[in-house]
Amino acid sequence: MLSNYGRDAKILIGANALGQTFLWFSFFIMPFYLKALGYGMKAMGAFFSAQTIVGGLFFLLAGPVSLRLGYRKTLLLSALLGFLGRVLQVLAINWASLFLGFTLVGVNMGLRQPNYNAYLSELVPEEKRHEAFSKSFGLGTLFNSLGVLLAGFLPGYLIGTGLAEETAYKLTFSLSLLQFAFVVPALLLVRDVEVKEKRIRWERALITKILKFSLPSALIGLGAGITIPFMSLYFKLRFGETLSTISYVFFFQQLAMGLGSFGLPELVRRYGPVKVITSFQGIATFLFAIFPSIETFTLAGAVYVLRAILMNIIWPINSSFMMGFFKTEEKATANGIQQAFSTFMRGIGNSIGGTLFAVSLAYPFYATAILYATATALFYAFFIGHNEE
């Protein structure tokens, strides 16, 4: 599967995939872990907000840091800070230590993804870039699904053996530290990529390119923030299903996205990245627009999984396509700004979504569909002239 890539690209993709198991494992179990520790919704909101805001700020700093340290050292720094943050979350000595843990995980989140994308794009040949990003996403998502299953079943098993709820969740959550057992050794094995220019020349053309990628991303982030965090609650309120039943929807979502991403490079070669991205987003937008009218849980779950596949498996192609527009020293900064736009707007969307869901279970989906449609149209207008590149 990875035989066409060099040694360093194989190590990076493999370690990222294995680490994703315990990254998504920690995301899935975190609310239940905090609840077992005795924290309420207000405290959880403070923790999650801190992580998101700090992550957004460090998306903006990802490029400048890597220009000074290089991609590999920046990823190592990110991993070490993330590890320290997870240790503080596992120890959970008090509210302050947990808050600091979430803050450090936010730093890790902000520094990691832009530099991973930029680093990987430099380690693979230009003609293999779309394929490499899709395979990295696909493998990571498949391992995500395993992490979700493990997080869903292990606490109940441990409680069944006689352990107290808090102890069972703490032991389960401690497995999140394994993410760094894969990532850190891998980063010590790979070579760094030389960044010859240590400064970015902020010319008008560069700013325009970044904004063209960031504006559609911001609109999609806003739309996703309105609905996605509330989907499990929507399924419960709309159809009366249990949490364990709902979890299977998200497991199959991750599994299907992982498998579906492997076929995407061939579509890109045949039709071009812009047409693939906009057609997939267009269909996903239509599915969200009709979603409130679906009246059975089985059909709603199937449509939601299909929507997730269409909307999410194109992101590695989007990232790969974006990397082709920028120089080595510009890549992490440009990708970081794009992701910061998306992250901040997603946070705003969370507040809007909570307000809309309090009024109607249908309005948030219509709002998201309008935002997705606008973002898709803008992306097509900005980049259709580059579809064959």
Short mmCIF file of C-alpha atoms in Angstrom, two decimals:
data_model
loop_
_atom_site.label_atom_id
_atom_site.label_comp_id
_atom_site.label_asym_id
_atom_site.label_seq_id
_atom_site.Cartn_x
_atom_site.Cartn_y
_atom_site.Cartn_z
CA MET A 1 0.00 0.00 0.00
CA LEU A 2 2.87 2.40 0.82
CA SER A 3 5.55 0.71 -1.29
CA ASN A 4 5.81 3.62 -3.74
CA TYR A 5 6.93 6.06 -1.05
CA GLY A 6 10.29 6.62 0.57
CA ARG A 7 11.27 5.29 4.00
CA ASP A 8 10.49 8.51 5.88
CA ALA A 9 7.04 8.93 4.32
CA LYS A 10 6.16 5.32 5.21
CA ILE A 11 7.25 5.81 8.83
CA LEU A 12 5.35 9.10 9.14
CA ILE A 13 2.11 7.74 7.65
CA GLY A 14 2.29 4.50 9.67
CA ALA A 15 3.00 6.23 12.99
CA ASN A 16 0.24 8.76 12.35
CA ALA A 17 -2.26 5.97 11.67
CA LEU A 18 -1.36 4.05 14.83
CA GLY A 19 -1.45 7.24 16.88
CA GLN A 20 -4.90 8.10 15.51
CA THR A 21 -6.29 5.04 17.29
CA PHE A 22 -5.71 6.64 20.65
CA LEU A 23 -6.30 10.22 19.56
CA TRP A 24 -9.92 9.52 18.60
CA PHE A 25 -10.17 7.08 21.49
CA SER A 26 -9.49 10.03 23.83
CA PHE A 27 -11.96 12.34 22.04
CA PHE A 28 -14.75 9.80 22.23
CA ILE A 29 -14.32 8.86 25.88
CA MET A 30 -13.45 12.29 27.28
CA PRO A 31 -16.99 13.48 28.25
CA PHE A 32 -17.68 10.16 30.01
CA TYR A 33 -14.29 10.27 31.75
CA LEU A 34 -14.90 13.79 33.05
CA LYS A 35 -18.38 12.83 34.19
CA ALA A 36 -16.94 9.87 36.12
CA LEU A 37 -14.50 12.29 37.78
CA GLY A 38 -17.46 14.35 38.96
CA TYR A 39 -17.26 17.29 36.55
CA GLY A 40 -20.44 18.80 35.16
CA MET A 41 -21.33 20.32 31.81
CA LYS A 42 -20.10 23.80 32.78
CA ALA A 43 -16.62 22.52 33.63
CA MET A 44 -16.54 20.40 30.47
CA GLY A 45 -17.43 23.45 28.42
CA ALA A 46 -14.54 25.39 29.96
CA PHE A 47 -12.09 22.55 29.25
CA PHE A 48 -13.22 22.03 25.65
CA SER A 49 -13.31 25.76 24.93
CA ALA A 50 -9.78 26.21 26.25
CA GLN A 51 -8.50 23.40 24.04
CA THR A 52 -10.28 24.75 20.94
CA ILE A 53 -9.23 28.39 21.43
CA VAL A 54 -5.60 27.49 22.16
CA GLY A 55 -5.60 25.10 19.20
CA GLY A 56 -6.86 27.88 16.93
CA LEU A 57 -4.15 30.28 18.16
CA PHE A 58 -1.41 27.72 17.60
CA PHE A 59 -2.68 26.96 14.11
CA LEU A 60 -1.60 30.54 13.41
CA LEU A 61 1.80 29.94 15.04
CA ALA A 62 2.46 26.55 13.40
CA GLY A 63 4.22 28.08 10.40
CA PRO A 64 6.48 30.57 12.23
CA VAL A 65 7.55 27.88 14.72
CA SER A 66 8.44 25.40 11.96
CA LEU A 67 10.40 28.07 10.07
CA ARG A 68 12.60 28.39 13.15
CA LEU A 69 12.77 24.73 14.22
CA GLY A 70 11.97 22.73 11.08
CA TYR A 71 9.01 20.39 10.54
CA ARG A 72 10.38 17.38 12.44
CA LYS A 73 11.44 19.29 15.55
CA THR A 74 8.15 21.19 15.60
CA LEU A 75 6.23 17.89 15.44
CA LEU A 76 8.44 16.50 18.23
CA LEU A 77 7.79 19.57 20.37
CA SER A 78 4.08 19.24 19.65
CA ALA A 79 4.09 15.56 20.63
CA LEU A 80 6.00 16.16 23.88
CA LEU A 81 3.62 18.96 24.92
CA GLY A 82 0.65 16.77 23.99
CA PHE A 83 2.06 13.91 26.05
CA LEU A 84 2.48 16.18 29.07
CA GLY A 85 -1.08 17.41 28.61
CA ARG A 86 -2.44 13.85 28.50
CA VAL A 87 -0.45 12.95 31.65
CA LEU A 88 -2.09 15.86 33.47
CA GLN A 89 -5.50 14.71 32.23
CA VAL A 90 -4.87 11.15 33.42
CA LEU A 91 -3.62 12.28 36.85
CA ALA A 92 -6.54 14.73 37.15
CA ILE A 93 -5.22 16.11 40.43
CA ASN A 94 -7.61 19.06 40.42
CA TRP A 95 -9.51 21.44 38.13
CA ALA A 96 -6.42 23.59 37.45
CA SER A 97 -4.23 20.66 36.40
CA LEU A 98 -6.95 19.37 34.09
CA PHE A 99 -7.36 22.83 32.56
CA LEU A 100 -3.62 23.01 31.94
CA GLY A 101 -3.78 19.53 30.40
CA PHE A 102 -6.47 20.62 27.95
CA THR A 103 -4.46 23.74 27.13
CA LEU A 104 -1.34 21.70 26.28
CA VAL A 105 -3.39 19.29 24.16
CA GLY A 106 -4.69 22.37 22.33
CA VAL A 107 -1.09 23.45 21.63
CA ASN A 108 -0.41 19.96 20.29
CA MET A 109 -3.49 20.13 18.07
CA GLY A 110 -2.53 23.52 16.64
CA LEU A 111 1.10 22.70 15.89
CA ARG A 112 0.60 19.13 14.69
CA GLN A 113 -1.74 19.08 11.69
CA PRO A 114 -0.39 21.99 9.59
CA ASN A 115 3.17 20.74 10.01
CA TYR A 116 2.21 17.12 9.38
CA ASN A 117 0.56 18.15 6.09
CA ALA A 118 3.49 20.33 5.07
CA TYR A 119 6.07 17.68 6.05
CA LEU A 120 4.29 14.84 4.25
CA SER A 121 3.90 16.95 1.10
CA GLU A 122 7.70 17.39 1.04
CA LEU A 123 8.44 13.69 1.59
CA VAL A 124 6.48 12.33 -1.38
CA PRO A 125 6.84 13.06 -5.12
CA GLU A 126 4.52 15.72 -6.52
CA GLU A 127 2.59 13.21 -8.63
CA LYS A 128 1.97 10.99 -5.56
CA ARG A 129 0.81 13.76 -3.22
CA HIS A 130 -2.97 13.29 -3.56
CA GLU A 131 -2.58 9.54 -3.16
CA ALA A 132 -0.34 9.84 -0.11
CA PHE A 133 -2.69 12.24 1.67
CA SER A 134 -5.69 9.99 0.94
CA LYS A 135 -3.90 6.87 2.19
CA SER A 136 -2.73 8.66 5.32
CA PHE A 137 -6.30 9.81 6.01
CA GLY A 138 -7.74 6.37 5.17
CA LEU A 139 -5.40 4.43 7.43
CA GLY A 140 -5.82 6.94 10.25
CA THR A 141 -9.61 6.81 9.99
CA LEU A 142 -9.67 2.99 10.02
CA PHE A 143 -7.63 3.04 13.22
CA ASN A 144 -9.97 5.77 14.53
CA SER A 145 -12.86 3.31 14.29
CA LEU A 146 -10.96 0.75 16.37
CA GLY A 147 -10.29 3.40 19.00
CA VAL A 148 -13.98 4.32 19.18
CA LEU A 149 -14.93 0.67 19.70
CA LEU A 150 -12.28 0.18 22.39
CA ALA A 151 -13.36 3.34 24.22
CA GLY A 152 -16.99 2.28 24.01
CA PHE A 153 -16.60 -1.22 25.47
CA LEU A 154 -13.56 -1.24 27.78
CA PRO A 155 -14.99 0.89 30.66
CA GLY A 156 -18.09 -1.32 30.90
CA TYR A 157 -15.94 -4.43 30.91
CA LEU A 158 -13.72 -3.08 33.70
CA ILE A 159 -16.73 -2.00 35.77
CA GLY A 160 -18.10 -5.51 35.29
CA THR A 161 -14.96 -6.93 36.91
CA GLY A 162 -15.71 -4.97 40.08
CA LEU A 163 -13.72 -1.77 39.56
CA ALA A 164 -15.23 1.53 40.65
CA GLU A 165 -16.53 3.70 37.80
CA GLU A 166 -13.90 6.41 38.27
CA THR A 167 -11.07 3.86 38.34
CA ALA A 168 -12.39 2.05 35.27
CA TYR A 169 -12.59 5.26 33.25
CA LYS A 170 -9.19 6.47 34.49
CA LEU A 171 -7.53 3.18 33.49
CA THR A 172 -9.25 3.28 30.13
CA PHE A 173 -8.33 6.90 29.47
CA SER A 174 -4.70 6.26 30.40
CA LEU A 175 -4.40 4.25 27.17
CA SER A 176 -4.53 7.59 25.32
CA LEU A 177 -0.85 7.98 26.25
CA LEU A 178 -0.04 5.23 23.74
CA GLN A 179 -0.58 7.74 20.93
CA PHE A 180 2.82 9.21 21.74
CA ALA A 181 4.50 5.81 22.11
CA PHE A 182 4.07 5.48 18.34
CA VAL A 183 4.59 9.07 17.25
CA VAL A 184 7.70 10.14 19.19
CA PRO A 185 9.98 7.20 18.21
CA ALA A 186 8.88 7.58 14.58
CA LEU A 187 9.84 11.27 14.56
CA LEU A 188 13.26 10.37 15.97
CA LEU A 189 13.82 8.01 13.02
CA VAL A 190 12.94 10.30 10.12
CA ARG A 191 15.09 13.02 8.55
CA ASP A 192 14.00 16.63 8.48
CA VAL A 193 13.26 18.60 5.31
CA GLU A 194 15.48 21.61 4.73
CA VAL A 195 13.61 24.88 4.67
CA LYS A 196 16.01 27.19 2.83
CA GLU A 197 14.03 30.39 3.29
CA LYS A 198 13.54 31.25 6.97
CA ARG A 199 11.20 34.13 6.25
CA ILE A 200 7.95 34.39 4.34
CA ARG A 201 7.51 37.22 1.89
CA TRP A 202 4.00 38.48 2.56
CA GLU A 203 3.16 39.63 -0.93
CA ARG A 204 -0.38 40.32 -2.16
CA ALA A 205 -0.48 37.15 -4.28
CA LEU A 206 0.36 34.96 -1.27
CA ILE A 207 -2.28 36.58 0.95
CA THR A 208 -4.88 36.21 -1.80
CA LYS A 209 -4.13 32.50 -2.20
CA ILE A 210 -4.42 31.89 1.54
CA LEU A 211 -7.72 33.77 1.73
CA LYS A 212 -9.16 31.84 -1.23
CA PHE A 213 -8.59 28.59 0.65
CA SER A 214 -9.55 29.99 4.06
CA LEU A 215 -12.92 31.58 3.20
CA PRO A 216 -14.65 28.33 2.03
CA SER A 217 -13.01 26.50 4.94
CA ALA A 218 -14.38 29.09 7.39
CA LEU A 219 -17.93 28.72 6.02
CA ILE A 220 -17.74 24.93 6.24
CA GLY A 221 -16.35 25.20 9.77
CA LEU A 222 -19.26 27.46 10.75
CA GLY A 223 -21.78 25.05 9.21
CA ALA A 224 -20.19 22.01 10.82
CA GLY A 225 -20.10 23.76 14.20
CA ILE A 226 -23.85 24.36 14.03
CA THR A 227 -24.79 20.69 13.64
CA ILE A 228 -22.01 18.10 14.04
CA PRO A 229 -21.43 18.37 17.84
CA PHE A 230 -25.16 17.88 18.42
CA MET A 231 -25.70 14.83 16.18
CA SER A 232 -25.71 12.17 18.91
CA LEU A 233 -28.19 14.30 20.87
CA TYR A 234 -30.31 14.78 17.72
CA PHE A 235 -30.55 11.02 17.18
CA LYS A 236 -31.62 10.57 20.80
CA LEU A 237 -34.21 13.35 20.78
CA ARG A 238 -35.57 12.66 17.30
CA PHE A 239 -35.70 8.85 17.44
CA GLY A 240 -35.35 7.97 21.14
CA GLU A 241 -32.33 5.69 20.59
CA THR A 242 -29.85 4.69 23.32
CA LEU A 243 -26.27 5.94 23.40
CA SER A 244 -24.88 2.45 22.68
CA THR A 245 -27.04 2.16 19.56
CA ILE A 246 -26.07 5.64 18.39
CA SER A 247 -22.36 4.82 18.85
CA TYR A 248 -22.59 2.26 16.04
CA VAL A 249 -23.50 5.07 13.62
CA PHE A 250 -20.23 6.83 14.43
CA PHE A 251 -18.23 3.60 14.29
CA PHE A 252 -19.53 2.81 10.80
CA GLN A 253 -18.94 6.43 9.81
CA GLN A 254 -15.24 6.14 10.66
CA LEU A 255 -14.93 2.69 9.10
CA ALA A 256 -16.65 3.70 5.86
CA MET A 257 -14.63 6.91 5.56
CA GLY A 258 -11.40 4.99 5.99
CA LEU A 259 -12.28 2.43 3.32
CA GLY A 260 -13.79 5.01 0.94
CA SER A 261 -10.72 7.24 0.93
CA PHE A 262 -8.57 4.61 -0.79
CA GLY A 263 -10.56 4.91 -4.01
CA LEU A 264 -10.42 8.69 -4.12
CA PRO A 265 -7.03 9.21 -5.84
CA GLU A 266 -8.29 7.40 -8.96
CA LEU A 267 -11.30 9.75 -9.14
CA VAL A 268 -8.98 12.73 -8.78
CA ARG A 269 -6.77 11.46 -11.61
CA ARG A 270 -9.83 11.02 -13.82
CA TYR A 271 -11.85 14.17 -13.05
CA GLY A 272 -9.47 16.54 -11.28
CA PRO A 273 -9.38 17.61 -7.60
CA VAL A 274 -11.71 20.63 -7.87
CA LYS A 275 -14.51 18.71 -9.58
CA VAL A 276 -14.22 15.82 -7.09
CA ILE A 277 -14.18 18.14 -4.05
CA THR A 278 -17.12 20.28 -5.18
CA SER A 279 -19.27 17.39 -6.44
CA PHE A 280 -18.83 15.45 -3.18
CA GLN A 281 -19.57 18.56 -1.10
CA GLY A 282 -22.60 19.34 -3.26
CA ILE A 283 -24.16 15.91 -2.70
CA ALA A 284 -23.40 16.10 1.03
CA THR A 285 -25.07 19.51 1.15
CA PHE A 286 -28.22 18.12 -0.45
CA LEU A 287 -28.32 15.24 2.05
CA PHE A 288 -28.11 17.67 4.97
CA ALA A 289 -30.89 19.79 3.47
CA ILE A 290 -33.27 16.80 3.41
CA PHE A 291 -32.02 15.26 6.66
CA PRO A 292 -34.74 16.68 8.96
CA SER A 293 -37.45 15.08 6.80
CA ILE A 294 -36.13 11.53 7.37
CA GLU A 295 -38.42 9.73 9.79
CA THR A 296 -36.64 6.47 10.67
CA PHE A 297 -33.42 6.03 12.65
CA THR A 298 -32.02 3.38 10.29
CA LEU A 299 -32.39 5.57 7.21
CA ALA A 300 -31.19 8.68 9.05
CA GLY A 301 -28.12 6.80 10.28
CA ALA A 302 -27.35 5.54 6.76
CA VAL A 303 -27.77 9.02 5.24
CA TYR A 304 -25.61 10.56 7.97
CA VAL A 305 -22.82 8.04 7.33
CA LEU A 306 -23.01 8.69 3.58
CA ARG A 307 -22.92 12.45 4.19
CA ALA A 308 -19.89 12.04 6.44
CA ILE A 309 -18.07 9.99 3.81
CA LEU A 310 -18.72 12.54 1.07
CA MET A 311 -17.83 15.55 3.20
CA ASN A 312 -14.79 14.22 5.02
CA ILE A 313 -12.83 11.97 2.66
CA ILE A 314 -12.19 14.95 0.38
CA TRP A 315 -10.28 16.86 3.08
CA PRO A 316 -6.95 15.12 2.42
CA ILE A 317 -7.40 15.92 -1.28
CA ASN A 318 -8.20 19.52 -0.33
CA SER A 319 -5.06 19.70 1.83
CA SER A 320 -2.91 18.08 -0.84
CA PHE A 321 -4.33 20.38 -3.53
CA MET A 322 -3.61 23.38 -1.32
CA MET A 323 0.01 22.32 -0.70
CA GLY A 324 0.66 22.53 -4.45
CA PHE A 325 0.09 26.30 -4.40
CA PHE A 326 2.75 27.16 -1.83
CA LYS A 327 6.52 27.11 -1.41
CA THR A 328 8.18 24.92 1.23
CA GLU A 329 8.51 27.76 3.73
CA GLU A 330 4.89 28.88 3.17
CA LYS A 331 3.08 25.55 3.52
CA ALA A 332 2.68 25.20 7.29
CA THR A 333 1.74 28.86 7.71
CA ALA A 334 -0.85 28.76 4.92
CA ASN A 335 -2.38 25.51 6.17
CA GLY A 336 -2.33 26.78 9.75
CA ILE A 337 -4.20 29.97 8.83
CA GLN A 338 -6.80 27.94 6.88
CA GLN A 339 -7.36 25.62 9.85
CA ALA A 340 -7.48 28.54 12.28
CA PHE A 341 -10.28 30.12 10.22
CA SER A 342 -12.18 26.83 10.32
CA THR A 343 -11.57 26.26 14.05
CA PHE A 344 -12.65 29.74 15.17
CA MET A 345 -15.76 29.64 12.99
CA ARG A 346 -16.60 26.15 14.25
CA GLY A 347 -16.55 27.56 17.78
CA ILE A 348 -18.97 30.32 16.76
CA GLY A 349 -21.12 27.67 15.07
CA ASN A 350 -21.39 25.73 18.34
CA SER A 351 -23.14 28.69 19.98
CA ILE A 352 -25.43 29.25 16.99
CA GLY A 353 -26.26 25.55 16.82
CA GLY A 354 -27.22 25.40 20.49
CA THR A 355 -29.58 28.34 20.00
CA LEU A 356 -31.14 26.90 16.81
CA PHE A 357 -31.60 23.40 18.24
CA ALA A 358 -33.40 24.93 21.22
CA VAL A 359 -35.92 26.37 18.72
CA SER A 360 -36.18 23.54 16.19
CA LEU A 361 -34.53 20.23 15.33
CA ALA A 362 -34.69 21.16 11.63
CA TYR A 363 -33.40 24.76 11.43
CA PRO A 364 -29.72 23.90 12.13
CA PHE A 365 -29.58 21.52 9.15
CA TYR A 366 -31.00 24.14 6.80
CA ALA A 367 -28.48 26.71 8.05
CA THR A 368 -25.61 24.24 7.58
CA ALA A 369 -26.79 23.32 4.08
CA ILE A 370 -26.85 27.01 3.04
CA LEU A 371 -23.33 27.57 4.38
CA TYR A 372 -22.00 24.40 2.73
CA ALA A 373 -23.58 25.38 -0.61
CA THR A 374 -22.03 28.85 -0.44
CA ALA A 375 -18.59 27.42 0.44
CA THR A 376 -18.79 24.90 -2.41
CA ALA A 377 -19.73 27.57 -4.95
CA LEU A 378 -16.87 29.82 -3.81
CA PHE A 379 -14.31 27.01 -3.95
CA TYR A 380 -15.44 26.09 -7.48
CA ALA A 381 -15.24 29.73 -8.63
CA PHE A 382 -11.80 30.23 -7.09
CA PHE A 383 -10.13 27.06 -8.33
CA ILE A 384 -11.88 25.47 -11.30
CA GLY A 385 -9.19 27.00 -13.54
CA HIS A 386 -6.62 24.84 -11.69
CA ASN A 387 -8.55 21.56 -11.94
CA GLU A 388 -6.17 19.98 -14.43
CA GLU A 389 -2.97 20.93 -12.59
#
